[in-house]
PDB file of C-alpha atoms in Angstrom:
ATOM      1  CA  MET A   1       0.000   0.000   0.000  1.00  0.00           C
ATOM      2  CA  THR A   2       1.121   3.520  -0.653  1.00  0.00           C
ATOM      3  CA  PRO A   3       1.342   5.838   2.371  1.00  0.00           C
ATOM      4  CA  VAL A   4       0.378   8.875   0.222  1.00  0.00           C
ATOM      5  CA  SER A   5      -2.089   9.949  -2.434  1.00  0.00           C
ATOM      6  CA  GLY A   6      -0.713  10.835  -5.848  1.00  0.00           C
ATOM      7  CA  THR A   7      -0.483  10.153  -9.548  1.00  0.00           C
ATOM      8  CA  VAL A   8       1.313   7.121 -10.969  1.00  0.00           C
ATOM      9  CA  THR A   9       4.185   8.354 -13.167  1.00  0.00           C
ATOM     10  CA  GLY A  10       5.884   5.067 -14.015  1.00  0.00           C
ATOM     11  CA  THR A  11       5.558   1.310 -13.724  1.00  0.00           C
ATOM     12  CA  ALA A  12       7.276  -1.878 -14.852  1.00  0.00           C
ATOM     13  CA  SER A  13       5.888  -5.380 -14.538  1.00  0.00           C
ATOM     14  CA  GLY A  14       6.375  -8.883 -15.838  1.00  0.00           C
ATOM     15  CA  HIS A  15       9.928  -9.286 -14.525  1.00  0.00           C
ATOM     16  CA  GLY A  16      11.283 -12.111 -12.409  1.00  0.00           C
ATOM     17  CA  THR A  17      14.300 -12.226 -10.127  1.00  0.00           C
ATOM     18  CA  ASN A  18      17.844 -12.310 -11.456  1.00  0.00           C
ATOM     19  CA  ALA A  19      19.797 -15.336 -10.336  1.00  0.00           C
ATOM     20  CA  TRP A  20      22.672 -14.710  -7.925  1.00  0.00           C
ATOM     21  CA  ASN A  21      25.954 -16.199  -9.067  1.00  0.00           C
ATOM     22  CA  GLU A  22      27.872 -17.331  -5.965  1.00  0.00           C
ATOM     23  CA  GLU A  23      31.045 -17.863  -7.967  1.00  0.00           C
ATOM     24  CA  THR A  24      31.265 -14.298  -9.327  1.00  0.00           C
ATOM     25  CA  GLY A  25      29.300 -12.586  -6.530  1.00  0.00           C
ATOM     26  CA  THR A  26      27.079 -10.825  -9.052  1.00  0.00           C
ATOM     27  CA  PHE A  27      23.534 -10.951 -10.389  1.00  0.00           C
ATOM     28  CA  GLU A  28      22.867 -12.266 -13.859  1.00  0.00           C
ATOM     29  CA  THR A  29      21.322  -9.445 -15.869  1.00  0.00           C
ATOM     30  CA  THR A  30      18.323 -11.030 -17.567  1.00  0.00           C
ATOM     31  CA  CYS A  31      15.824  -8.681 -15.837  1.00  0.00           C
ATOM     32  CA  PRO A  32      16.050  -4.944 -15.077  1.00  0.00           C
ATOM     33  CA  PRO A  33      17.873  -4.432 -11.744  1.00  0.00           C
ATOM     34  CA  ASN A  34      14.884  -2.698 -10.087  1.00  0.00           C
ATOM     35  CA  GLY A  35      12.487  -5.449 -11.155  1.00  0.00           C
ATOM     36  CA  ASN A  36       8.797  -4.605 -11.080  1.00  0.00           C
ATOM     37  CA  PHE A  37       8.156  -1.111  -9.738  1.00  0.00           C
ATOM     38  CA  VAL A  38       5.727   1.767  -9.231  1.00  0.00           C
ATOM     39  CA  ARG A  39       6.639   5.469  -9.181  1.00  0.00           C
ATOM     40  CA  LEU A  40       4.156   8.098  -8.083  1.00  0.00           C
ATOM     41  CA  GLU A  41       4.177  11.842  -7.498  1.00  0.00           C
ATOM     42  CA  ASP A  42       2.382  13.306  -4.486  1.00  0.00           C
ATOM     43  CA  SER A  43       0.756  16.749  -4.200  1.00  0.00           C
ATOM     44  CA  ALA A  44       4.016  18.264  -2.883  1.00  0.00           C
ATOM     45  CA  GLY A  45       5.897  17.123  -6.012  1.00  0.00           C
ATOM     46  CA  ARG A  46       7.815  14.382  -4.179  1.00  0.00           C
ATOM     47  CA  GLU A  47       8.464  11.162  -6.072  1.00  0.00           C
ATOM     48  CA  HIS A  48       7.752   7.885  -4.255  1.00  0.00           C
ATOM     49  CA  VAL A  49       9.382   4.768  -5.677  1.00  0.00           C
ATOM     50  CA  PHE A  50       8.461   1.176  -4.760  1.00  0.00           C
ATOM     51  CA  LEU A  51      10.947  -1.387  -6.171  1.00  0.00           C
ATOM     52  CA  HIS A  52      11.253  -5.185  -6.361  1.00  0.00           C
ATOM     53  CA  LEU A  53       7.478  -5.797  -6.450  1.00  0.00           C
ATOM     54  CA  HIS A  54       5.935  -9.142  -7.355  1.00  0.00           C
ATOM     55  CA  THR A  55       2.876  -7.621  -9.037  1.00  0.00           C
ATOM     56  CA  VAL A  56       1.890  -4.117 -10.099  1.00  0.00           C
ATOM     57  CA  GLY A  57      -1.768  -3.181  -9.747  1.00  0.00           C
ATOM     58  CA  VAL A  58      -1.798   0.351 -11.198  1.00  0.00           C
ATOM     59  CA  GLU A  59      -1.016   2.028 -14.513  1.00  0.00           C
ATOM     60  CA  VAL A  60       0.697   5.276 -15.494  1.00  0.00           C
ATOM     61  CA  GLY A  61      -1.769   8.142 -15.104  1.00  0.00           C
ATOM     62  CA  ASP A  62      -3.822   6.456 -12.367  1.00  0.00           C
ATOM     63  CA  THR A  63      -4.690   8.565  -9.330  1.00  0.00           C
ATOM     64  CA  VAL A  64      -4.195   6.656  -6.089  1.00  0.00           C
ATOM     65  CA  THR A  65      -5.215   7.432  -2.522  1.00  0.00           C
ATOM     66  CA  ALA A  66      -3.268   6.904   0.679  1.00  0.00           C
ATOM     67  CA  PHE A  67      -3.415   3.295   1.894  1.00  0.00           C
ATOM     68  CA  GLN A  68      -4.489   2.004  -1.528  1.00  0.00           C
ATOM     69  CA  GLN A  69      -2.845  -1.231  -2.635  1.00  0.00           C
ATOM     70  CA  ILE A  70      -0.657  -0.542  -5.658  1.00  0.00           C
ATOM     71  CA  GLY A  71       0.970  -3.951  -5.943  1.00  0.00           C
ATOM     72  CA  THR A  72       2.396  -6.821  -3.937  1.00  0.00           C
ATOM     73  CA  ALA A  73       5.885  -6.943  -2.465  1.00  0.00           C
ATOM     74  CA  ASN A  74       8.199  -9.825  -3.180  1.00  0.00           C
ATOM     75  CA  ASN A  75      11.496 -10.321  -4.900  1.00  0.00           C
ATOM     76  CA  SER A  76      12.102  -9.137  -8.488  1.00  0.00           C
ATOM     77  CA  GLY A  77      15.108  -7.713 -10.318  1.00  0.00           C
ATOM     78  CA  ASN A  78      18.440  -7.684  -8.467  1.00  0.00           C
ATOM     79  CA  SER A  79      17.124  -8.937  -5.162  1.00  0.00           C
ATOM     80  CA  ARG A  80      18.175 -11.807  -2.936  1.00  0.00           C
ATOM     81  CA  GLY A  81      15.017 -12.049  -0.817  1.00  0.00           C
ATOM     82  CA  ASP A  82      11.496 -10.798  -0.279  1.00  0.00           C
ATOM     83  CA  HIS A  83      11.407  -7.101   0.589  1.00  0.00           C
ATOM     84  CA  LEU A  84      10.158  -3.704  -0.543  1.00  0.00           C
ATOM     85  CA  HIS A  85      12.660  -1.022  -1.517  1.00  0.00           C
ATOM     86  CA  TYR A  86      10.934   2.322  -0.866  1.00  0.00           C
ATOM     87  CA  THR A  87      12.523   5.668  -1.658  1.00  0.00           C
ATOM     88  CA  ILE A  88      11.140   9.199  -1.486  1.00  0.00           C
ATOM     89  CA  TRP A  89      12.825  11.812  -3.676  1.00  0.00           C
ATOM     90  CA  ARG A  90      12.401  15.556  -3.096  1.00  0.00           C
ATOM     91  CA  ASN A  91      11.334  15.819  -6.772  1.00  0.00           C
ATOM     92  CA  SER A  92      11.532  13.952 -10.061  1.00  0.00           C
ATOM     93  CA  SER A  93      15.167  15.005 -10.639  1.00  0.00           C
ATOM     94  CA  ARG A  94      16.095  12.351  -8.021  1.00  0.00           C
ATOM     95  CA  GLN A  95      18.908  14.520  -6.646  1.00  0.00           C
ATOM     96  CA  GLN A  96      17.952  14.308  -2.970  1.00  0.00           C
ATOM     97  CA  ALA A  97      16.401  11.318  -1.183  1.00  0.00           C
ATOM     98  CA  LEU A  98      14.240  12.094   1.852  1.00  0.00           C
ATOM     99  CA  ASP A  99      13.959  10.201   5.142  1.00  0.00           C
ATOM    100  CA  PRO A 100      10.536   8.467   5.078  1.00  0.00           C
ATOM    101  CA  GLU A 101      10.363   8.066   8.887  1.00  0.00           C
ATOM    102  CA  GLY A 102       8.133  11.095   9.531  1.00  0.00           C
ATOM    103  CA  LEU A 103       5.782  10.278   6.686  1.00  0.00           C
ATOM    104  CA  LEU A 104       5.468   6.637   7.684  1.00  0.00           C
ATOM    105  CA  ALA A 105       4.946   7.519  11.379  1.00  0.00           C
ATOM    106  CA  ALA A 106       1.951   9.633  10.344  1.00  0.00           C
ATOM    107  CA  CYS A 107       0.465   6.535   8.691  1.00  0.00           C
ATOM    108  CA  GLU A 108       0.335   4.483  11.891  1.00  0.00           C
TER     109      GLU A 108
END
């Protein structure tokens, strides 16, 4: 679920997980490194990015509301286990990542 309302600005789906090569200590590059993902922009212009999803349940241009399910977390792209990689950028230039702690605390 997304902790904020916003507009979906990017998605990717249909990707599996790259195999980890123990011998070389690298991922094989058959899938994009970020795997399945959703990007959305909130009303303050911040970009929220959710990476390594199993499924994506929204499309570019969709308007989503806080606490709406946008996909399911899992393990896609360059990932060695189930997790959600969540980043908040100050804006779409992706120059400055923000600490999500305050935003997520407000969601409790």
